[in-house]
mmCIF file of C-alpha atoms in Angstrom:
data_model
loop_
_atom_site.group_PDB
_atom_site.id
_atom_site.type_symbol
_atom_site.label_atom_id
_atom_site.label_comp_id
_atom_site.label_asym_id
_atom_site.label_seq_id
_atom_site.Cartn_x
_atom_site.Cartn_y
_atom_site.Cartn_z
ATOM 1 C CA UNK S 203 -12.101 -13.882 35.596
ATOM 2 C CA UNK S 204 -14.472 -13.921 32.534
ATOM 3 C CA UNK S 205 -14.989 -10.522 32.296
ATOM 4 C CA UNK S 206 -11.009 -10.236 32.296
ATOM 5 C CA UNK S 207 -10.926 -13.020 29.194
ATOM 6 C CA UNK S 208 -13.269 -11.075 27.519
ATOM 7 C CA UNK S 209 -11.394 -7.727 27.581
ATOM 8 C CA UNK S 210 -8.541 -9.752 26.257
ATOM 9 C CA UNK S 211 -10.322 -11.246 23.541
ATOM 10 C CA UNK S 212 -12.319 -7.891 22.049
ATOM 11 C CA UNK S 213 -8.111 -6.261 22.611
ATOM 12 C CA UNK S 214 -6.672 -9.119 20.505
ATOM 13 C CA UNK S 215 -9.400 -9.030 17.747
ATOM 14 C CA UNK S 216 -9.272 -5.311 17.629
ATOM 15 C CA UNK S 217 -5.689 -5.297 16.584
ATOM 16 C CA UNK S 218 -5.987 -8.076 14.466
ATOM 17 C CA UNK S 219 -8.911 -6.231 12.284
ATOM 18 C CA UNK S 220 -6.744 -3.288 12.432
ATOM 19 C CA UNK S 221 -3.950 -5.074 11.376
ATOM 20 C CA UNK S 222 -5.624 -6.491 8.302
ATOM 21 C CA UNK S 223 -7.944 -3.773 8.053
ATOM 22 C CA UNK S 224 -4.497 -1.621 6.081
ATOM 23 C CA UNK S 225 -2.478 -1.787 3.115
ATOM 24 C CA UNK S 226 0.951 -1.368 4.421
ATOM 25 C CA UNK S 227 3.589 0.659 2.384
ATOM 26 C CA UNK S 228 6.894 -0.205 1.912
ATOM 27 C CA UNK S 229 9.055 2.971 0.969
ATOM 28 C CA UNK S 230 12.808 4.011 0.354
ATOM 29 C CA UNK S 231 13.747 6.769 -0.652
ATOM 30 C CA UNK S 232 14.186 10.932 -0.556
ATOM 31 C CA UNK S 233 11.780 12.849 1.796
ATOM 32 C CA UNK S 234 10.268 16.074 1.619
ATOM 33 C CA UNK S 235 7.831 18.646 2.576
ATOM 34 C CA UNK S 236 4.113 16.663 2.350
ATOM 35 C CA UNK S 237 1.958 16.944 -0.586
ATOM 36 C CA UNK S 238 -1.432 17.576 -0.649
ATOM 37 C CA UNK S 239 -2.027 16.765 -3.977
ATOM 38 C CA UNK S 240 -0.589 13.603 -6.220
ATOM 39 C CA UNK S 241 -1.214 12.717 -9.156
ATOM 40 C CA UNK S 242 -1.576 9.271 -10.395
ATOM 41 C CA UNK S 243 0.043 7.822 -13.426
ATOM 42 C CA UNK S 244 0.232 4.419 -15.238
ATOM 43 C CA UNK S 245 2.218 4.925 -17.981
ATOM 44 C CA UNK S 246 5.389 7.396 -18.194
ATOM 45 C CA UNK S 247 4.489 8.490 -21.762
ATOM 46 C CA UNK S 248 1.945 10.089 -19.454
ATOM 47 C CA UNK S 249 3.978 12.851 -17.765
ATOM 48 C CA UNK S 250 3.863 15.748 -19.896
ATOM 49 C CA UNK S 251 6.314 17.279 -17.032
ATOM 50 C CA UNK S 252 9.650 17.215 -15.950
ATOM 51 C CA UNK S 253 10.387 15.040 -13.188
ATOM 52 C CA UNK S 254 12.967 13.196 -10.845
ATOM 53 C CA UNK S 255 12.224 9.825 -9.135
ATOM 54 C CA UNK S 256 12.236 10.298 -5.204
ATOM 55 C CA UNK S 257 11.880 6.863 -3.983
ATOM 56 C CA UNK S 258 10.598 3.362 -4.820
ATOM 57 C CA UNK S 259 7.661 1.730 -2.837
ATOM 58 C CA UNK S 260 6.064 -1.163 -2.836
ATOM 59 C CA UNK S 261 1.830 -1.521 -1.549
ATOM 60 C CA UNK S 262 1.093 -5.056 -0.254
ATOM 61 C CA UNK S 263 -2.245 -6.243 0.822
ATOM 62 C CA UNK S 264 -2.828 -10.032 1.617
ATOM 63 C CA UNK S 265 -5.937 -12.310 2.688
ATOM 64 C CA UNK S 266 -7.879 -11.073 -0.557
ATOM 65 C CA UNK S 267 -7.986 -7.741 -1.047
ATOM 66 C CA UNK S 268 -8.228 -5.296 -3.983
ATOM 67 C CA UNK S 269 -5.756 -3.262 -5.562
ATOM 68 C CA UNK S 270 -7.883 -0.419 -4.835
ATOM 69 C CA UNK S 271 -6.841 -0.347 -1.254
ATOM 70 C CA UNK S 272 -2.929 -0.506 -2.038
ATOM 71 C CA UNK S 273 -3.470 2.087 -4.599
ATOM 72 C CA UNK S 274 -5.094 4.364 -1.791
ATOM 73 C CA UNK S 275 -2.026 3.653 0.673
ATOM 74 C CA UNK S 276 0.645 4.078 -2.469
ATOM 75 C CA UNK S 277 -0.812 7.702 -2.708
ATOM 76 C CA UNK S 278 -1.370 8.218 1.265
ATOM 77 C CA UNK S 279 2.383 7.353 1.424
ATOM 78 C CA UNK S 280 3.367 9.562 -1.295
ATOM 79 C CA UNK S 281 1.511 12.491 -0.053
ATOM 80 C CA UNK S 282 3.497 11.878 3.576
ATOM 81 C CA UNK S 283 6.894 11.986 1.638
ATOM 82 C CA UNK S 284 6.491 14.903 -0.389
ATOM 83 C CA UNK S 285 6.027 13.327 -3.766
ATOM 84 C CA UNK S 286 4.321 15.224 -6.630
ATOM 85 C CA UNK S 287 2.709 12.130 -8.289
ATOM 86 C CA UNK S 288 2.946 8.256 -8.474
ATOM 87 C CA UNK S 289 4.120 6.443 -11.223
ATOM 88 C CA UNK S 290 2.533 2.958 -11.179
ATOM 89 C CA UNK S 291 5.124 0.319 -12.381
ATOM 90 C CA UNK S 292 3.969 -3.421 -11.861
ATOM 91 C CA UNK S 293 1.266 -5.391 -10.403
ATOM 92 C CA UNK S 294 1.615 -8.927 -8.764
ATOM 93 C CA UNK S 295 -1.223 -11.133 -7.412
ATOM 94 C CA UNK S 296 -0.188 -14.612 -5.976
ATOM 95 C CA UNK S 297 -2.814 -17.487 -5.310
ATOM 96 C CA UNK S 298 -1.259 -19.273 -2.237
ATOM 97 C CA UNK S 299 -1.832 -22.473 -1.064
ATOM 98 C CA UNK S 300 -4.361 -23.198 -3.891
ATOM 99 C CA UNK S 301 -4.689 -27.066 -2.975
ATOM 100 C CA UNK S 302 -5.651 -26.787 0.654
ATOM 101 C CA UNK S 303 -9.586 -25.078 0.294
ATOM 102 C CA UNK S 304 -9.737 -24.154 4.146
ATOM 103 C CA UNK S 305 -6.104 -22.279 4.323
ATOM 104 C CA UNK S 306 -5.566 -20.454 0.156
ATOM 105 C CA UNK S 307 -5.588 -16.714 0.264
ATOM 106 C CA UNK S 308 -4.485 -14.297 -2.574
ATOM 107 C CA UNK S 309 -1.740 -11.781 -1.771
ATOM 108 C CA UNK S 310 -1.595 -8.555 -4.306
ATOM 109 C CA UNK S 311 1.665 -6.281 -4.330
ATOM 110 C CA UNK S 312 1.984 -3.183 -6.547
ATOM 111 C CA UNK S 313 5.077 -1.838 -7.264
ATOM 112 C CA UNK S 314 5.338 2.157 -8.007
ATOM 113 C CA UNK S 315 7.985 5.433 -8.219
ATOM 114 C CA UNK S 316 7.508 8.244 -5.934
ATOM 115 C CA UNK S 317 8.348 11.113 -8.406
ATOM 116 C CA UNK S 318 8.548 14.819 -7.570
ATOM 117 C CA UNK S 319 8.380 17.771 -10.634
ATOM 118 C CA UNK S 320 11.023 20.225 -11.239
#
């Protein structure tokens, strides 16, 4: 019987590091061919070509993470949906549950355009 509650326990905390272990990717949008390369832009005066926007996505990552991973899974995501570049169009980082020391966590969300060149 232990050795049966241990298998459960290393399954269970396996998926849960996997779980939080990802920025997940939420996309709508046009899809296409995939990408191998994308570039990355933060500004649209940037794009010296001419483009249409494919989609809209949003990168989430909770429990105090970076924007670095989100970034990483905004292009991933882009890549898997045929976009020529990312346009990066807002950043959001909430403090929750500030007043309770053993519970706050920070959740970051970046919002960005899928565009594709003509």
């Amino acid at each position: 019987m232990k050795t049966h509650n241990f298998r459960l326990s290393a399954v269970v905390v396996l998926v849960v590091l996997l779980a939080i272990g990802c920025a997940p990717v939420s996309y709508i949008g046009n899809s296409y061919e995939p990408t191998d390369n994308v570039d990355l832009y933060f500004s649209v005066d940037d794009i010296k070509m001419e483009y249409t926007v494919i989609g809209h996505a949003l990168g989430a990552d909770g429990w105090q993470k970076n924007q670095k991973r989100i970034k990483e899974a905004l292009i991933k995501d882009a890549k898997e949906n045929g976009a020529d570049a990312v346009l990066i169009t807002g950043m959001e980082r909430e403090v929750r549950y500030p007043w309770r020391l053993w519970d706050w966590h920070v959740d970051n969300e970046v919002t960005a355009l899928f565009l594709k060149y003509k």
